[in-house]
Coordinates of C-alpha atoms and ligand atoms in Angstrom, one line a residue:
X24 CA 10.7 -24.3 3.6
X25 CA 8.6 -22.3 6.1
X26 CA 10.8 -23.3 8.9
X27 CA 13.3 -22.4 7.2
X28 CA 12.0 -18.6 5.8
X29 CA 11.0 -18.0 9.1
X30 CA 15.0 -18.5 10.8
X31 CA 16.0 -16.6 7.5
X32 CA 13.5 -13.9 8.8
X33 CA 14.7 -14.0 12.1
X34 CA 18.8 -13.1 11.4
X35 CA 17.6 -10.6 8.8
X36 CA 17.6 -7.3 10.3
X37 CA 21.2 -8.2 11.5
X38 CA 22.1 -8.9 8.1
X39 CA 24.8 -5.6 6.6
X40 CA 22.7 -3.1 5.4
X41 CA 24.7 -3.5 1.9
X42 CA 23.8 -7.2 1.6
X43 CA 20.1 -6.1 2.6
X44 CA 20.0 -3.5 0.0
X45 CA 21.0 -6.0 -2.6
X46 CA 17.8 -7.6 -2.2
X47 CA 15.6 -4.7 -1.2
X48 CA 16.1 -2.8 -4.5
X49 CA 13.5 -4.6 -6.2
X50 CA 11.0 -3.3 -3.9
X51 CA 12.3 0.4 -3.7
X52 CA 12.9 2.5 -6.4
X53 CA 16.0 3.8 -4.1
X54 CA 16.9 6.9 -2.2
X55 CA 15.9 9.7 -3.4
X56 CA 12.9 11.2 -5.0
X57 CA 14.6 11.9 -8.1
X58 CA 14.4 7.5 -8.6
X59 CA 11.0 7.5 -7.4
X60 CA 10.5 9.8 -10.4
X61 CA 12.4 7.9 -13.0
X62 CA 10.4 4.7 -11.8
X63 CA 7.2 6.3 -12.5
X64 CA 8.2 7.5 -15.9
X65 CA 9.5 4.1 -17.1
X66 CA 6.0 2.4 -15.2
X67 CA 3.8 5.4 -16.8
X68 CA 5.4 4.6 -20.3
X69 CA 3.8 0.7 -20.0
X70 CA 0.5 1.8 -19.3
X71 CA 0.9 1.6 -15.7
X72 CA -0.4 4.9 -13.3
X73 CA 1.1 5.0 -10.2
X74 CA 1.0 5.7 -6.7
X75 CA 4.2 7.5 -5.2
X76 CA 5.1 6.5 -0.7
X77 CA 8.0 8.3 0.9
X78 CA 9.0 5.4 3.1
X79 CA 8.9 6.0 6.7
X80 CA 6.8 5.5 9.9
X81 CA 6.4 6.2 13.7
X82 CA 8.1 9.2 13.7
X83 CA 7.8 10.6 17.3
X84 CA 7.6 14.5 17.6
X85 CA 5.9 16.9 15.1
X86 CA 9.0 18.4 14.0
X87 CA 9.5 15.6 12.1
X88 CA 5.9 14.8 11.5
X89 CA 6.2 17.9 9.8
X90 CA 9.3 17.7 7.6
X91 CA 7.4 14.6 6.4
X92 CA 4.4 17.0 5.4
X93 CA 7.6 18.8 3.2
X94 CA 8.8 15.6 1.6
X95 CA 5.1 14.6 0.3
X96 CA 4.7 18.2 -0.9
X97 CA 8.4 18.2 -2.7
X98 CA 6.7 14.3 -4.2
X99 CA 3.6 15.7 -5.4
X100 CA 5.2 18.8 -6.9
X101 CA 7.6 16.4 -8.7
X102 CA 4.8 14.3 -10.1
X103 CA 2.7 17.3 -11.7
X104 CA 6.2 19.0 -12.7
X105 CA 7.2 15.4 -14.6
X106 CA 3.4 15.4 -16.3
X107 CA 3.6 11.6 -14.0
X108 CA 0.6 9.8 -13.6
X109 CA 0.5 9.3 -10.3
X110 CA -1.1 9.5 -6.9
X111 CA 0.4 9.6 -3.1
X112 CA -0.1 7.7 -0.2
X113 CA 0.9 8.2 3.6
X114 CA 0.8 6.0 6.6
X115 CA -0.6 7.9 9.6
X116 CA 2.4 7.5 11.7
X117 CA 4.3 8.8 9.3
X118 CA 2.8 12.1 9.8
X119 CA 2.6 11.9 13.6
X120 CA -0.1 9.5 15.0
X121 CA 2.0 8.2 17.6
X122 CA 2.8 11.7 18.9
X123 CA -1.0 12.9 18.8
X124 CA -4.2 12.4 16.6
X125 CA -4.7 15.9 16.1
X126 CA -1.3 16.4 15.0
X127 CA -1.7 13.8 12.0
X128 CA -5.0 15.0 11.4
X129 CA -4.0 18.2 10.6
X130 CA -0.5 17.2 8.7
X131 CA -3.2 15.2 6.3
X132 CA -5.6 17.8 6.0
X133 CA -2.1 20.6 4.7
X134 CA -1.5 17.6 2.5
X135 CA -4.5 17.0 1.1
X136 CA -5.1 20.8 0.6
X137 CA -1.6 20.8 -1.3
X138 CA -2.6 18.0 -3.3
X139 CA -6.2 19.5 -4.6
X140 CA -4.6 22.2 -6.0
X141 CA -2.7 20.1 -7.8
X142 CA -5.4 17.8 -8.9
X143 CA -3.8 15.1 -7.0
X144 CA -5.6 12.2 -4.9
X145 CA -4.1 11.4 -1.1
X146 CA -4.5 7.8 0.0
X147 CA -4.8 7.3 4.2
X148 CA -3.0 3.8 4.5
X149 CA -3.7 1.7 6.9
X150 CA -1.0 0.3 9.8
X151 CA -1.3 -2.1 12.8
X152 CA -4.3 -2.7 14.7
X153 CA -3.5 -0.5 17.4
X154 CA -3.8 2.5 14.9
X155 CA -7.5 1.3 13.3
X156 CA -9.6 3.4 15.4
X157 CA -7.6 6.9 15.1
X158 CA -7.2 6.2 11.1
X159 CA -10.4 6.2 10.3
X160 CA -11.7 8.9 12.5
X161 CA -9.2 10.5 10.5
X162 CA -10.5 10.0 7.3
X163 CA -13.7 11.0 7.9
X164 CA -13.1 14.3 9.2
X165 CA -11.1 14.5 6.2
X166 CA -13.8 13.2 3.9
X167 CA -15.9 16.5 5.1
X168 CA -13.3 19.0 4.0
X169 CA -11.5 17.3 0.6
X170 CA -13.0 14.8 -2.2
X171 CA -9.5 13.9 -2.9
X172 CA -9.0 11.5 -0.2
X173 CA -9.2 7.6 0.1
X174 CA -8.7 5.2 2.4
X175 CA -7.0 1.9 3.1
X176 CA -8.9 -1.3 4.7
X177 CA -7.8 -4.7 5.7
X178 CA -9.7 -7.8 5.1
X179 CA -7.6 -9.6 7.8
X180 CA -9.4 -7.7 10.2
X181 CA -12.9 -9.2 11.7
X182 CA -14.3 -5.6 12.0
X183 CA -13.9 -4.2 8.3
X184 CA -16.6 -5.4 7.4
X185 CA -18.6 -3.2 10.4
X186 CA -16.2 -0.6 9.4
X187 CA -17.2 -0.5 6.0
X188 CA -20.8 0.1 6.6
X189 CA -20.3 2.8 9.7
X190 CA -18.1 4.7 6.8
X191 CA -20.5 8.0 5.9
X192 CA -22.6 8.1 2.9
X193 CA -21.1 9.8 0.3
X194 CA -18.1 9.1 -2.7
X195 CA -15.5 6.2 -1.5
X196 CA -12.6 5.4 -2.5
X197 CA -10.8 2.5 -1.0
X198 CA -7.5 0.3 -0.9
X199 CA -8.5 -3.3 -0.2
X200 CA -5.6 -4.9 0.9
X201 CA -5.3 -8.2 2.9
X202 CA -3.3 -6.7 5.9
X203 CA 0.3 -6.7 6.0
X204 CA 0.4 -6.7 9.8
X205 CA 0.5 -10.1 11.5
X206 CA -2.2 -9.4 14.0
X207 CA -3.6 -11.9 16.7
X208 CA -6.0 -14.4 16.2
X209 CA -9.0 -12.9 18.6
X210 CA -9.2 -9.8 16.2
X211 CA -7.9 -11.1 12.7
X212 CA -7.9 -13.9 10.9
X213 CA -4.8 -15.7 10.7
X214 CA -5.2 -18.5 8.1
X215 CA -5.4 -17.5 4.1
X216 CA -8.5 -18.6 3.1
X217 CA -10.8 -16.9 5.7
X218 CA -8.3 -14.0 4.6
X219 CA -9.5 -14.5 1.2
X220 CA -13.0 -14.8 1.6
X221 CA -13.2 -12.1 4.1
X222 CA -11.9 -9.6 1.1
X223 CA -14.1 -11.1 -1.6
X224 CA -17.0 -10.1 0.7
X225 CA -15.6 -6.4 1.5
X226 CA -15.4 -6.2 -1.9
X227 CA -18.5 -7.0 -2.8
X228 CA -19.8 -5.0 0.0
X229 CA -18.0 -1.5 -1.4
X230 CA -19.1 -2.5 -4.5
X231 CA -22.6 -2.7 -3.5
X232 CA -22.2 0.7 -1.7
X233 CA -20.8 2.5 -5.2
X234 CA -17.4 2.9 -4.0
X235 CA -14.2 3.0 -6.2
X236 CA -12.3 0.0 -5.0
X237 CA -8.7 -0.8 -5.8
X238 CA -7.7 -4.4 -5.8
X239 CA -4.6 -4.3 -4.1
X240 CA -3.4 -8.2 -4.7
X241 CA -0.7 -10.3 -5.9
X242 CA -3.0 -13.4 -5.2
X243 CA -4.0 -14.2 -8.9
X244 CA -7.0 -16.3 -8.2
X245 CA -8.5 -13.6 -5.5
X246 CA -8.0 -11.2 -8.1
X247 CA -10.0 -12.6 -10.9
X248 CA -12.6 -13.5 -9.0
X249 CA -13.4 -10.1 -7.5
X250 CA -12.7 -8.6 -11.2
X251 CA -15.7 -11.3 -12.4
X252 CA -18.0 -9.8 -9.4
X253 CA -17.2 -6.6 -10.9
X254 CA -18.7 -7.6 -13.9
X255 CA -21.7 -9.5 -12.1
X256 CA -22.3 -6.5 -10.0
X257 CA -22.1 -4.2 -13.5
X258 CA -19.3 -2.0 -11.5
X259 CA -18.2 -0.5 -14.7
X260 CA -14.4 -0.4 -15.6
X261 CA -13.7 2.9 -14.3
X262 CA -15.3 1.4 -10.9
X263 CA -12.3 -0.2 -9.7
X264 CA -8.6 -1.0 -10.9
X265 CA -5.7 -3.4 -9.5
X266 CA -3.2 -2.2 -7.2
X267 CA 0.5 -4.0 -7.4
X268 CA 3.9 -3.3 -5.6
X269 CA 7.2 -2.5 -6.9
X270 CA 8.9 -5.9 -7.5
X271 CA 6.3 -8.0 -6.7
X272 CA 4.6 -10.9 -9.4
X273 CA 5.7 -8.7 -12.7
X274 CA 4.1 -11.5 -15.0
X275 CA 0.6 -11.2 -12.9
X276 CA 0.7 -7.4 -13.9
X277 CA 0.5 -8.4 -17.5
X278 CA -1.7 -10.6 -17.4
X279 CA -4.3 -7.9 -16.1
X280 CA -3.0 -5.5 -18.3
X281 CA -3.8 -7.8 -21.3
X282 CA -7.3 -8.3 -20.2
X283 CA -7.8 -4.2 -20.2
X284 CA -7.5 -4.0 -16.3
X285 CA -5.8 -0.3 -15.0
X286 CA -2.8 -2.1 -13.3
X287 CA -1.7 0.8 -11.2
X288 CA 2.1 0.5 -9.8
X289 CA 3.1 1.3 -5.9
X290 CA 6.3 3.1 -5.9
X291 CA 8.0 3.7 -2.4
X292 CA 11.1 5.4 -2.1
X293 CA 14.1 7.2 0.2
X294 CA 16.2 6.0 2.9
X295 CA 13.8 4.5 5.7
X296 CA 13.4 1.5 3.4
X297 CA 14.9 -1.6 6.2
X298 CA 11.1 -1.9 7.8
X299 CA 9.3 -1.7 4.8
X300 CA 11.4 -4.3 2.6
X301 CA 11.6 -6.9 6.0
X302 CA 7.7 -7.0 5.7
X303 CA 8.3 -7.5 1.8
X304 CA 10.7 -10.6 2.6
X305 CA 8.7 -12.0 5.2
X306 CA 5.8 -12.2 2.5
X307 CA 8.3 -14.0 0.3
X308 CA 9.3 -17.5 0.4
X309 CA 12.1 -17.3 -2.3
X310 CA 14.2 -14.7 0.4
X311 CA 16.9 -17.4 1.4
X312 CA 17.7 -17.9 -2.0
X313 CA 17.7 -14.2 -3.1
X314 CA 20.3 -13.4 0.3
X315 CA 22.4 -16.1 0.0
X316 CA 22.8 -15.0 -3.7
X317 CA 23.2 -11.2 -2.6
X318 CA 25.7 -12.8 -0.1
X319 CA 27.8 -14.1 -2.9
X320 CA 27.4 -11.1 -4.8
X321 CA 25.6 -13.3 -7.4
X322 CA 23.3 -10.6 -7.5
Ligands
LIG20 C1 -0.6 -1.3 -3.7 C2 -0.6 -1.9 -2.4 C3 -0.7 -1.2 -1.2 C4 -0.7 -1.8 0.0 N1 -1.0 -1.0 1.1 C5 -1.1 -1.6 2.3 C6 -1.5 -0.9 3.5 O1 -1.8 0.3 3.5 N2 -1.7 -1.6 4.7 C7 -1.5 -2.9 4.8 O2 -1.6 -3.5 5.8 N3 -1.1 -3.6 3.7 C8 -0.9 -3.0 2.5 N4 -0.6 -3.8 1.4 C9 -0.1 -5.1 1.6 C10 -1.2 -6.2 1.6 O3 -1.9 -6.0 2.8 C11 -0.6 -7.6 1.5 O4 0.2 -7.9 2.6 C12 0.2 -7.9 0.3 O5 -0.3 -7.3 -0.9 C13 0.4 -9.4 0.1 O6 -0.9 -10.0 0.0 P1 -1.5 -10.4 -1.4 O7 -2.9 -10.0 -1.5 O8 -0.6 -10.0 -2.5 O9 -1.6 -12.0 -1.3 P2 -0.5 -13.1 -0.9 O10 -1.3 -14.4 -0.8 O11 0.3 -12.7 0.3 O12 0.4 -13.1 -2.1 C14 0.0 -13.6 -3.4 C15 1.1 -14.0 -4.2 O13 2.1 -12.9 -4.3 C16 3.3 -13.3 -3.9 N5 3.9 -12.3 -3.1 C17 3.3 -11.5 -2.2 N6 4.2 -10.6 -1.7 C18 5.4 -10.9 -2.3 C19 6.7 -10.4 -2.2 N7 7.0 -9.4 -1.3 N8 7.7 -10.9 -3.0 C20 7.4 -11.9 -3.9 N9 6.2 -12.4 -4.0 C21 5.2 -12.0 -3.2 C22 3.1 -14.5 -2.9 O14 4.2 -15.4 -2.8 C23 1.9 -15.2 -3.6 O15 2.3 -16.1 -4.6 C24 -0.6 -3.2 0.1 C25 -0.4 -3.9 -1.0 C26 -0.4 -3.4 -2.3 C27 -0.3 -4.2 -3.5

């Protein structure tokens, strides 16, 4: 089956963008903002917050660096108009890393100006290697200016852990994902268990440091087990929450749910959605089934 995923990985960005679509709506709420909105409201009515992504990256010049700045101002208007509960989230090259460090920099800091007024939170995610060291310069210059900004780190990486305690003193708030970026084997690990112990131990060292840590995981058994060093550590339930994607392991968010967990609900959105939904498919071993379906129009 690997084999076999990994050939199906290979043809799929040659695949019709129609076809492609047909599977990549169940990670996407769709085009516009307007469906990003009805998502949220439908998510926000079971129990679920959100977090809203304008879908996009490595744009090249700061023209469009900056209409990107517009987008996530229309988002977070639409959020507080709609009474959503909801937060947004930007990937640095999305607002201009590639082009300069400075530019993105400053398209984050108008962001997360825009957002405090509007007693919103601004998440830095976190992208390939090559864009570690910039990212987190950037957040903490911005963690000088605005309390309303988090970050993203990646336990696939063998320096979060450094990272984590060369992070300023001071309020944290941080995405602990695994690391969607297949990244080579003298800087990451590349097998899941080290991947899985590596974020247990972040975990428990932002714990141990009093930051606010969101458990962003579809791995149910990773999950529980950094929810029962929560309760070891006495991180109190307002001390963290689980983070899930759009499409991904519905049942799983239940389950959380159910044992009082804040299950809070990614929700990306507009028409740069091909990148983003092949690194969804690659994570899923059931894609050859779901496109040969979509190829049949049995779905
Ligand atoms: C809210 C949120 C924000 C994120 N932000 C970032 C970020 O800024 N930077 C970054 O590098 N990564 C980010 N990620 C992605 C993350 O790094 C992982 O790649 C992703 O969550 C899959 O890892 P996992 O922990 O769910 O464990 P896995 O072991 O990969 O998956 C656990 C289970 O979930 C299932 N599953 C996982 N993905 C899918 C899928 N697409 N379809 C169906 N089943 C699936 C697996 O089959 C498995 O059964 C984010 C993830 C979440 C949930």
């Amino acid at each position: 089956m690997p084999l076999l995923h990994s050939a199906v990985m290979k043809v799929m960005p040659h695949v019709p963008k129609a076809i492609l679509w047909r599977v990549a709506k169940r990670y996407v709420a769709g085009d516009t903002l307007q469906s990003a909105i009805e998502r949220l409201k439908l998510l926000n009515g079971r129990g679920h917050p959100g977090v809203i992504d304008v879908l996009g990256e490595d744009v090249n010049s700061e023209e469009q660096a900056r209409h990107v700045v517009a987008e996530y101002k229309q988002a977070a208007d639409a959020v507080v108009e709609n009474s959503i509960q909801a937060y947004v989230s930007v990937k640095p090259t999305h607002l201009g890393l590639r082009s300069s460090e400075r530019l993105a920099l400053s398209n984050y800091a108008e962001l997360a100006k825009y957002c405090k007024a509007r007693k919103l939170f601004l998440r830095v995610e976190m992208e390939d290697a090559s864009t570690t060291d910039a990212t987190l310069r950037i957040f903490e210059e911005l963690r000088k200016e605005h309390d309303n900004v988090g970050l993203v780190l990646q336990s696939r990486l063998f320096r979060t852990p450094d990272d984590i305690a060369k992070l300023a003193p001071g309020p944290l708030n941080i995405r602990m994902v695994k690391g969607i970026y297949l990244e080579p084997a003298n800087i990451a690990h590349t097998e899941p268990e080290p991947i899985r112990q590596a974020y247990i131990a972040c975990t428990q060292q932002l714990f141990e440091r009093k930051a606010f840590v969101a458990l962003a995981t579809h791995d149910a058994a990773m999950g529980d087990r950094c929810a029962e060093l929560a309760k070891r550590l006495r991180v109190e339930r307002n001390g963290y929450e689980f983070q899930v994607l759009l499409g991904v392991m519905e049942p799983l968010w239940q389950t959380w749910q159910a044992q009082n967990h804040v299950v809070r609900v990614y929700v990306p959105f507009g028409p740069q959605w091909q990148p983003y939904s092949l690194r969804r498919m690659r994570k899923n071993p059931q894609i050859f089934w779901n496109v040969t379906r979509a190829m049949f129009g049995m779905k």
